[in-house]
Short mmCIF file of C-alpha atoms and ligand atoms in Angstrom, two decimals:
data_model
loop_
_atom_site.label_atom_id
_atom_site.label_comp_id
_atom_site.label_asym_id
_atom_site.label_seq_id
_atom_site.Cartn_x
_atom_site.Cartn_y
_atom_site.Cartn_z
CA UNK A 288 -8.04 8.32 28.58
CA UNK A 289 -9.20 6.44 25.61
CA UNK A 290 -10.26 8.56 22.22
CA UNK A 291 -11.81 7.90 19.60
CA UNK A 292 -10.24 9.98 17.18
CA UNK A 293 -9.63 9.03 13.44
CA UNK A 294 -5.64 8.11 13.18
CA UNK A 295 -4.11 9.69 10.19
CA UNK A 296 -1.18 7.54 9.37
CA UNK A 297 -1.08 5.71 6.33
CA UNK A 298 -1.16 2.26 7.89
CA UNK A 299 -2.78 0.68 10.04
CA UNK A 300 -5.96 2.63 8.45
CA UNK A 301 -8.84 3.47 10.62
CA UNK A 302 -11.57 -0.09 10.78
CA UNK A 303 -14.87 0.16 9.81
CA UNK A 304 -17.15 -1.25 12.66
CA UNK A 305 -18.21 -3.85 10.48
CA UNK A 306 -14.90 -5.25 10.01
CA UNK A 307 -14.01 -4.97 13.82
CA UNK A 308 -16.69 -7.49 14.11
CA UNK A 309 -16.29 -9.37 11.27
CA UNK A 310 -12.58 -10.45 12.91
CA UNK A 311 -14.37 -11.18 16.08
CA UNK A 312 -14.85 -14.48 15.66
CA UNK A 313 -14.87 -18.08 17.83
CA UNK A 314 -12.38 -20.72 16.95
CA UNK A 315 -13.24 -23.10 14.24
CA UNK A 316 -11.97 -26.42 13.10
CA UNK A 317 -9.90 -25.00 10.06
CA UNK A 318 -9.79 -28.53 8.98
CA UNK A 319 -13.98 -28.13 8.37
CA UNK A 320 -16.07 -27.63 5.71
CA UNK A 321 -16.91 -24.14 7.42
CA UNK A 322 -13.36 -22.92 7.02
CA UNK A 323 -13.20 -23.73 3.15
CA UNK A 324 -16.46 -22.27 2.39
CA UNK A 325 -15.30 -19.10 4.04
CA UNK A 326 -11.59 -18.78 2.54
CA UNK A 327 -12.17 -19.85 -0.96
CA UNK A 328 -14.11 -16.69 -2.06
CA UNK A 329 -11.71 -14.90 -0.02
CA UNK A 330 -8.89 -15.88 -2.69
CA UNK A 331 -11.50 -15.20 -5.81
CA UNK A 332 -12.52 -11.51 -4.12
CA UNK A 333 -8.84 -10.62 -3.77
CA UNK A 334 -8.17 -11.60 -7.49
CA UNK A 335 -10.85 -9.35 -8.55
CA UNK A 336 -9.44 -6.51 -6.45
CA UNK A 337 -6.18 -6.88 -7.84
CA UNK A 338 -7.42 -7.16 -10.97
CA UNK A 339 -6.02 -10.43 -12.25
CA UNK A 340 -8.05 -13.36 -13.77
CA UNK A 341 -4.92 -15.53 -14.72
CA UNK A 342 -3.10 -15.35 -11.65
CA UNK A 343 -3.16 -16.58 -8.32
CA UNK A 344 -4.11 -14.90 -4.80
CA UNK A 345 -2.03 -16.18 -2.01
CA UNK A 346 -2.47 -15.21 1.79
CA UNK A 347 0.05 -15.84 4.47
CA UNK A 348 -0.27 -14.97 8.22
CA UNK A 349 2.20 -11.89 8.12
CA UNK A 350 2.06 -8.10 6.85
CA UNK A 351 3.60 -6.51 3.84
CA UNK A 352 6.94 -7.08 4.72
CA UNK A 353 6.38 -10.81 4.79
CA UNK A 354 5.10 -10.48 1.24
CA UNK A 355 7.94 -8.82 -0.01
CA UNK A 356 10.13 -11.85 1.54
CA UNK A 357 7.47 -14.16 0.08
CA UNK A 358 7.66 -12.87 -3.43
CA UNK A 359 11.40 -12.83 -4.11
CA UNK A 360 12.36 -16.36 -1.98
CA UNK A 361 9.79 -17.88 -4.40
CA UNK A 362 10.95 -16.69 -7.27
CA UNK A 363 14.74 -15.80 -7.37
CA UNK A 364 17.79 -17.50 -6.31
CA UNK A 365 21.05 -16.36 -4.26
CA UNK A 366 23.22 -14.52 -6.34
CA UNK A 367 20.34 -13.09 -8.73
CA UNK A 368 20.11 -9.57 -10.02
CA UNK A 369 17.52 -7.20 -9.38
CA UNK A 370 16.88 -3.42 -10.45
CA UNK A 371 15.22 -1.26 -8.02
CA UNK A 372 15.05 2.40 -7.09
CA UNK A 373 15.72 3.76 -3.48
CA UNK A 374 13.82 6.94 -3.54
CA UNK A 375 11.76 6.41 0.22
CA UNK A 376 11.94 4.43 3.12
CA UNK A 377 9.58 1.90 1.61
CA UNK A 378 11.91 1.17 -1.42
CA UNK A 379 15.08 1.08 0.33
CA UNK A 380 13.76 -1.64 2.93
CA UNK A 381 12.76 -3.82 0.36
CA UNK A 382 16.25 -3.42 -1.34
CA UNK A 383 17.64 -4.30 2.40
CA UNK A 384 15.36 -7.40 2.42
CA UNK A 385 16.66 -8.38 -1.22
CA UNK A 386 20.43 -7.82 -0.10
CA UNK A 387 19.66 -9.89 3.25
CA UNK A 388 18.38 -12.83 0.94
CA UNK A 389 21.87 -13.00 -0.90
CA UNK A 390 20.43 -11.15 -3.91
CA UNK A 391 22.54 -8.85 -6.17
CA UNK A 392 20.61 -5.50 -6.24
CA UNK A 393 21.30 -3.04 -8.89
CA UNK A 394 19.93 0.11 -7.01
CA UNK A 395 19.71 3.32 -8.55
CA UNK A 396 19.55 6.27 -6.11
CA UNK A 397 16.46 8.51 -6.83
CA UNK A 398 15.09 11.39 -5.27
CA UNK A 399 12.85 11.44 -2.37
CA UNK A 400 9.95 13.13 -3.72
CA UNK A 401 10.04 11.51 -7.16
CA UNK A 402 9.13 8.31 -9.09
CA UNK A 403 11.17 5.22 -9.75
CA UNK A 404 12.85 6.67 -12.53
CA UNK A 405 11.58 5.07 -15.80
CA UNK A 406 14.22 6.36 -17.98
CA UNK A 407 17.19 5.13 -15.77
CA UNK A 408 15.36 2.11 -15.78
CA UNK A 409 14.69 1.79 -19.52
CA UNK A 410 18.66 2.83 -19.85
CA UNK A 411 20.03 -0.09 -17.58
CA UNK A 412 17.20 -2.92 -19.26
CA UNK A 413 18.51 -2.04 -22.72
CA UNK A 414 22.00 -2.13 -21.72
CA UNK A 415 21.67 -5.78 -20.07
CA UNK A 416 22.30 -8.03 -23.24
CA UNK A 417 23.10 -10.80 -21.37
CA UNK A 418 19.55 -10.48 -19.40
CA UNK A 419 21.35 -10.95 -16.34
CA UNK A 420 18.28 -8.82 -14.68
CA UNK A 421 15.80 -11.21 -13.24
CA UNK A 422 13.59 -8.67 -11.52
CA UNK A 423 12.28 -5.21 -11.44
CA UNK A 424 11.01 -4.24 -8.32
CA UNK A 425 8.78 -1.16 -8.10
CA UNK A 426 7.14 0.67 -5.01
CA UNK A 427 3.92 1.78 -6.28
CA UNK A 428 3.10 4.18 -3.37
CA UNK A 429 6.30 5.23 -1.62
CA UNK A 430 4.49 6.00 1.47
CA UNK A 431 7.20 7.65 2.90
CA UNK A 432 7.22 10.38 0.56
CA UNK A 433 3.45 10.03 -0.83
CA UNK A 434 4.87 9.73 -4.32
CA UNK A 435 3.08 7.50 -7.02
CA UNK A 436 5.32 5.38 -9.55
CA UNK A 437 4.31 4.54 -13.09
CA UNK A 438 4.00 0.82 -12.80
CA UNK A 439 2.30 0.72 -16.48
CA UNK A 440 4.90 2.78 -17.71
CA UNK A 441 7.68 0.42 -16.04
CA UNK A 442 5.94 -2.60 -18.19
CA UNK A 443 6.10 -0.62 -21.16
CA UNK A 444 10.28 -0.07 -20.75
CA UNK A 445 10.20 -3.56 -19.80
CA UNK A 446 8.70 -4.73 -23.57
CA UNK A 447 10.47 -1.95 -25.18
CA UNK A 448 13.79 -3.78 -24.90
CA UNK A 449 11.85 -7.29 -25.01
CA UNK A 450 13.21 -7.99 -21.28
CA UNK A 451 11.91 -10.80 -19.32
CA UNK A 452 12.75 -9.66 -15.82
CA UNK A 453 9.88 -10.32 -13.47
CA UNK A 454 7.95 -7.34 -12.69
CA UNK A 455 7.51 -7.12 -8.64
CA UNK A 456 5.48 -4.29 -7.35
CA UNK A 457 4.96 -3.44 -3.75
CA UNK A 458 1.09 -1.79 -3.65
CA UNK A 459 1.04 -2.12 0.15
CA UNK A 460 -0.12 1.31 0.07
CA UNK A 461 -2.27 1.53 -3.12
CA UNK A 462 -3.97 -1.50 -3.43
CA UNK A 463 -7.67 -1.26 -2.97
CA UNK A 464 -7.50 2.41 -2.20
CA UNK A 465 -5.74 3.60 -5.73
CA UNK A 466 -5.93 2.31 -9.62
CA UNK A 467 -4.25 -0.63 -9.57
CA UNK A 468 -4.27 -3.26 -12.87
CA UNK A 469 -2.09 -6.50 -12.15
CA UNK A 470 -3.06 -8.19 -15.48
CA UNK A 471 -3.02 -4.80 -17.80
CA UNK A 472 0.30 -3.68 -16.27
CA UNK A 473 1.80 -7.19 -16.76
CA UNK A 474 2.60 -7.40 -13.13
CA UNK A 475 4.24 -10.86 -11.90
CA UNK A 476 3.70 -10.25 -8.04
CA UNK A 477 1.46 -7.79 -6.49
CA UNK A 478 2.09 -7.22 -2.88
CA UNK A 479 -0.04 -5.85 -0.10
CA UNK A 480 -1.37 -6.40 3.36
CA UNK A 481 -4.30 -6.36 5.38
CA UNK A 482 -3.81 -2.93 7.27
CA UNK A 483 -4.05 -0.08 4.65
CA UNK A 484 -6.40 0.13 1.77
CA UNK A 485 -8.38 -2.84 3.18
CA UNK A 486 -8.96 -1.38 6.27
CA UNK A 487 -8.20 -4.62 9.02
CA UNK A 488 -5.82 -5.35 11.48
CA UNK A 489 -2.40 -6.07 10.65
CA UNK A 490 -1.79 -9.63 10.13
CA UNK A 491 -2.17 -10.62 6.43
CA UNK A 492 0.12 -10.70 3.98
CA UNK A 493 -1.67 -10.93 0.19
CA UNK A 494 0.33 -11.74 -2.68
CA UNK A 495 -0.76 -11.71 -6.62
CA UNK A 496 1.53 -14.00 -8.70
CA UNK A 497 1.05 -14.43 -12.70
CA UNK A 498 1.70 -17.38 -14.63
CA UNK A 499 5.20 -16.05 -15.49
CA UNK A 500 6.24 -15.91 -11.74
CA UNK A 501 4.49 -19.31 -10.75
CA UNK A 502 6.79 -20.61 -13.56
CA UNK A 503 9.96 -18.90 -11.96
CA UNK A 504 9.23 -20.46 -8.99
CA UNK A 505 10.22 -23.74 -10.36
CA UNK A 506 13.63 -23.25 -10.87
CA UNK A 507 14.16 -20.50 -7.72
CA UNK A 508 16.63 -21.73 -5.08
CA UNK A 509 16.17 -19.14 -2.32
CA UNK A 510 15.75 -20.96 0.80
CA UNK A 511 12.32 -20.38 1.86
CA UNK A 512 9.92 -22.51 4.28
CA UNK A 513 7.09 -20.60 5.90
CA UNK A 514 6.34 -18.48 2.79
CA UNK A 515 6.57 -21.34 -0.12
CA UNK A 516 4.14 -20.62 -2.65
CA UNK A 517 4.34 -24.73 -3.62
CA UNK A 518 3.02 -25.53 -0.20
CA UNK A 519 0.45 -23.05 0.17
CA UNK A 520 -0.96 -23.53 -3.52
CA UNK A 521 -1.15 -27.08 -2.31
CA UNK A 522 -3.21 -26.87 0.43
CA UNK A 523 -5.50 -23.91 -1.04
CA UNK A 524 -6.51 -26.32 -4.20
CA UNK A 525 -8.86 -28.00 -1.58
CA UNK A 526 -9.43 -24.98 0.29
CA UNK A 527 -6.97 -25.40 3.19
CA UNK A 528 -4.04 -23.97 4.68
CA UNK A 529 -0.77 -25.87 5.55
CA UNK A 530 -0.86 -24.24 8.82
CA UNK A 531 -3.20 -22.98 11.06
CA UNK A 532 -5.19 -20.13 9.52
CA UNK A 533 -5.86 -16.35 10.90
CA UNK A 534 -9.57 -17.58 10.54
CA UNK A 535 -10.84 -14.07 12.19
CA UNK A 536 -8.93 -12.16 9.76
CA UNK A 537 -9.62 -13.95 6.72
CA UNK A 538 -13.42 -13.13 7.77
CA UNK A 539 -12.66 -10.01 8.00
CA UNK A 540 -11.05 -10.10 4.36
CA UNK A 541 -14.42 -11.56 2.97
CA UNK A 542 -15.71 -8.57 4.53
CA UNK A 543 -13.79 -5.79 3.32
CA UNK A 544 -14.04 -7.26 -0.17
CA UNK A 545 -17.33 -7.18 0.26
CA UNK A 546 -17.57 -3.47 1.65
CA UNK A 547 -15.23 -2.27 -1.56
CA UNK A 548 -17.10 -4.01 -4.13
CA UNK A 549 -20.51 -2.44 -3.02
CA UNK A 550 -18.96 0.88 -3.29
CA UNK A 551 -17.33 -0.10 -6.23
CA UNK A 552 -13.64 -0.12 -6.76
CA UNK A 553 -13.57 3.04 -9.22
CA UNK A 554 -15.79 4.33 -6.90
CA UNK A 555 -13.01 3.84 -4.04
CA UNK A 556 -10.41 5.39 -6.06
CA UNK A 557 -12.37 8.32 -6.90
CA UNK A 558 -12.98 9.07 -2.95
CA UNK A 559 -9.60 8.43 -1.72
CA UNK A 560 -8.43 11.11 -5.13
CA UNK A 561 -11.26 13.58 -4.25
CA UNK A 562 -10.09 13.32 -0.56
CA UNK A 563 -6.29 13.72 -0.98
CA UNK A 564 -6.78 16.69 -3.59
CA UNK A 565 -8.78 18.37 -0.37
CA UNK A 566 -5.70 17.68 1.83
CA UNK A 567 -3.49 19.18 -1.03
CA UNK A 568 -5.35 22.57 -1.35
CA UNK A 569 -5.20 22.84 2.43
CA UNK A 570 -1.40 22.25 2.14
CA UNK A 571 -1.23 24.71 -0.50
CA UNK A 572 -3.05 27.22 1.64
CA UNK A 573 -0.78 26.93 4.31
CA UNK A 574 1.96 27.98 1.90
CA UNK A 575 3.55 24.89 2.27
CA UNK A 576 5.19 22.02 0.01
CA UNK A 577 4.07 18.77 -0.72
CA UNK A 578 7.35 16.27 -0.38
CA UNK A 579 6.05 14.75 -3.85
CA UNK A 580 7.56 17.36 -6.56
CA UNK A 581 4.41 17.67 -8.78
CA UNK A 582 1.12 16.89 -8.61
CA UNK A 583 0.97 14.07 -10.95
CA UNK A 584 3.05 12.00 -8.94
CA UNK A 585 1.18 12.99 -5.77
CA UNK A 586 -0.09 9.69 -3.99
CA UNK A 587 -3.55 9.58 -3.22
CA UNK A 588 -3.59 7.72 0.04
CA UNK A 589 -0.56 9.75 1.87
CA UNK A 590 0.58 13.37 1.69
CA UNK A 591 3.94 14.19 2.99
CA UNK A 592 4.18 17.76 3.99
CA UNK A 593 7.68 19.65 3.77
CA UNK A 594 8.07 21.93 6.67
CA UNK A 595 9.79 25.43 6.64
CA UNK A 596 13.73 25.40 7.21
CA UNK A 597 14.37 24.92 10.70
CA UNK A 598 11.24 23.40 11.97
CA UNK A 599 11.53 20.17 12.87
CA UNK A 600 8.51 18.30 12.11
CA UNK A 601 8.83 15.69 14.86
CA UNK A 602 7.26 18.22 17.04
CA UNK A 603 4.22 18.75 15.04
CA UNK A 604 3.48 14.84 15.52
CA UNK A 605 4.25 14.59 19.03
CA UNK A 606 1.94 17.74 19.88
CA UNK A 607 -0.65 16.45 17.74
CA UNK A 608 -0.72 13.18 19.60
CA UNK A 609 0.07 15.08 23.20
CA UNK A 610 -2.63 17.79 23.02
CA UNK A 611 -5.32 16.34 20.82
CA UNK A 612 -4.77 12.78 20.70
CA UNK A 613 -4.35 12.97 17.08
CA UNK A 614 -1.81 10.47 15.00
CA UNK A 615 -0.20 11.87 12.13
CA UNK A 616 3.10 10.09 10.46
CA UNK A 617 6.39 11.01 11.36
CA UNK A 618 9.19 11.76 8.44
CA UNK A 619 11.38 8.43 7.84
CA UNK A 620 14.58 7.92 6.63
CA UNK A 621 16.26 11.18 4.93
CA UNK A 622 12.86 12.99 5.30
CA UNK A 623 12.99 12.61 8.89
CA UNK A 624 12.22 15.54 10.92
CA UNK A 625 11.42 17.47 7.33
CA UNK A 626 8.11 16.07 6.82
CA UNK A 627 5.05 14.69 8.63
CA UNK A 628 2.42 12.67 6.87
CA UNK A 629 -1.37 12.84 6.58
CA UNK A 630 -2.34 9.38 5.97
CA UNK A 631 -5.77 9.36 4.40
CA UNK A 632 -6.60 5.85 3.04
CA UNK A 633 -9.15 2.93 4.03
CA UNK A 634 -12.23 4.21 6.04
CA UNK A 635 -11.95 8.04 5.12
CA UNK A 636 -14.59 10.27 4.52
CA UNK A 637 -14.25 14.12 3.34
CA UNK A 638 -15.60 15.00 6.95
CA UNK A 639 -13.04 13.09 8.78
CA UNK A 640 -10.23 14.48 6.61
CA UNK A 641 -11.73 17.98 7.59
CA UNK A 642 -10.91 17.19 11.50
CA UNK A 643 -7.24 16.17 10.32
CA UNK A 644 -6.49 19.43 8.44
CA UNK A 645 -8.09 21.45 11.42
CA UNK A 646 -6.03 19.36 13.86
CA UNK A 647 -2.99 20.06 12.07
CA UNK A 648 -3.69 23.72 11.89
CA UNK A 649 -3.90 23.84 15.37
CA UNK A 650 -0.63 22.15 16.11
CA UNK A 651 1.49 24.56 13.95
CA UNK A 652 -0.17 27.54 15.39
CA UNK A 653 0.74 26.35 18.39
CA UNK A 654 3.84 25.87 17.48
CA UNK A 655 4.39 29.60 16.10
CA UNK A 656 4.24 28.42 12.23
CA UNK A 657 2.94 31.19 9.88
CA UNK A 658 0.21 29.33 9.20
CA UNK A 659 -3.56 30.80 9.68
CA UNK A 660 -6.07 28.13 11.23
CA UNK A 661 -8.57 27.87 9.06
CA UNK A 662 -7.17 28.50 5.91
CA UNK A 663 -6.36 24.70 4.76
CA UNK A 664 -9.52 23.80 6.44
CA UNK A 665 -11.73 26.10 3.90
CA UNK A 666 -9.58 25.61 1.00
CA UNK A 667 -10.79 21.80 1.39
CA UNK A 668 -13.97 22.78 2.49
CA UNK A 669 -14.32 24.62 -0.82
CA UNK A 670 -13.50 21.88 -2.64
CA UNK A 671 -15.09 19.22 -0.92
CA UNK A 672 -18.63 21.57 -1.15
CA UNK A 673 -17.61 21.89 -4.91
CA UNK A 674 -17.32 18.18 -5.57
CA UNK A 675 -19.58 16.26 -3.10
CA UNK A 676 -21.37 13.42 -4.54
CA UNK A 677 -25.01 13.06 -4.67
CA UNK A 678 -26.67 11.33 -1.86
CA UNK A 679 -27.35 7.61 -1.84
CA UNK A 680 -24.27 6.49 -3.34
CA UNK A 681 -22.51 3.91 -0.90
CA UNK A 682 -19.65 4.93 0.97
CA UNK A 683 -17.65 4.53 4.36
CA UNK A 684 -19.38 7.56 5.51
CA UNK A 685 -22.95 5.93 4.58
CA UNK A 686 -22.39 2.19 4.94
CA UNK A 687 -24.71 -0.30 5.42
CA UNK A 688 -24.40 -2.53 8.77
C1 PLP B 1270 3.07 -0.27 5.17
C2 PLP B 1270 4.20 -0.40 4.02
C3 PLP B 1270 4.85 -1.99 4.03
C4 PLP B 1270 5.36 -2.36 5.05
O1 PLP B 1270 4.27 -3.30 5.07
P1 PLP B 1270 4.17 -3.95 6.78
O2 PLP B 1270 2.79 -4.31 6.62
O3 PLP B 1270 4.19 -2.64 7.74
O4 PLP B 1270 5.42 -5.06 6.89
C5 PLP B 1270 5.82 -1.86 2.68
N1 PLP B 1270 5.83 -1.31 1.74
C6 PLP B 1270 4.76 -0.10 1.64
C7 PLP B 1270 4.53 0.85 0.37
C8 PLP B 1270 3.88 0.42 3.07
O5 PLP B 1270 3.10 1.54 2.79
#
C-alpha cells in the first residue's frame, strides 16, 4: 500500500511538491549556457543561507558525509591534530572519518544529551602552546540526541586563546532550519546536505569555505581527488563543473532557496522553534524527558525522547511503521533502544506536527505505556493556538505554486 503520511525522521525530510517538480528535469548539456545560468545563482543563494559574504560555497554530488570528508581532506594533512567532542552518533562518525584519514583526533568524551563542552575545549586550546591543534570540530546540532551546541561560544574560546585552528562546523541538521551565521561566528568550514533543511532528496554535499580555510588548502596534504576544492573552484569560476553535475538537484536547490527566502530565513527559524516547542510541551505532558539535558540546548529540528526504564524505544518506531505507516527516528549508538526521535524540520507545520504527536500517543498507548492519549496533543494544541501567526505570512502550509 502506498501512504502519503509525512515522515517524522530528521532527514531525509518531507519534500514540498514544488521541489519534487523542480528536480524532475530532462537532461541538458551541462557545458551549455543554460546550465551556467541555472548554476551560478545557486552558489550565491547558498552563501546567503550560510550567511557569508567573503567565503565560497561549493556543491558536490554526495551527502553530508562527503562534505565532512571534503572539509578535512582539503584543509588538513595526515598526522594533523584535530579537537572534537563525541556526544552523539554524528559527532562520533565525524571523528571516525578523521581517524580513517590519518588525522590525530583529540576526542573529548561528552555526555550524550549535552552539547560540545566549551570549557573543556577552552582549557585544551589554552594549554596548546605549540598550536598543534589545526582544527576544532563542532557538530552544531547533534541529530542523534536532539542537542544544539554553541558555535559562537566556540569561536569566542578560540579567540580568547588567540588560537589559529580552523573552526569546522557540521550544520547538516541545522543549516536552513536553525540560526546559523558562518561569518559572524567565524566558521571556516560549514557543512550540510540537501535532504534536511533544504527539503530535497539526498544527493548534494554543500560546503561553505572561509578565506582562511582557502589559504589552508594550499598546504594541505591529505589525498583528495573527487572532492578537491581546487578543481571545483576552477570550474565554478566559469559556471561549470569538473564532472557531470546533478542538474535536477541543483535546479531543486535553486527553488528551495527561493522558498526559504520567500518565507524569510528568520521566519523559517521561528517556525522551527515554534513547532519544536509544541513537541517539547507534548513530551512534558506525557511525563517523559527529552534526551537534551536542559531546555536551552534543545534542538529545534529533532526531539529525542527518553523512554522509561525497561521500555525498548525501538518498539515504538517499529509499531508506528507497521501499524500506522509513520516513520519516527530510532535511537543510535549509546542511546539505541533508549530514545526515539521525532524529526520536525524542513517541510513541517504545526498541523503536521500534531499528526506526529497524536500518532506517537497511539503507539505508546498500544504498547501499554502510562501515557494518556491526547495529553501531549492537547499541550501542543494549546501552545500552537496561543502562538499561531496571523494569516497571509508565507510558509510551507500555504505555499504559492
Ligand atoms: C544527517 C547528518 C549527517 C550525515 O549526512 P548524510 O547526508 O546522511 O551523509 C551528518 N551530520 C549530521 C548532524 C546529520 O544530521
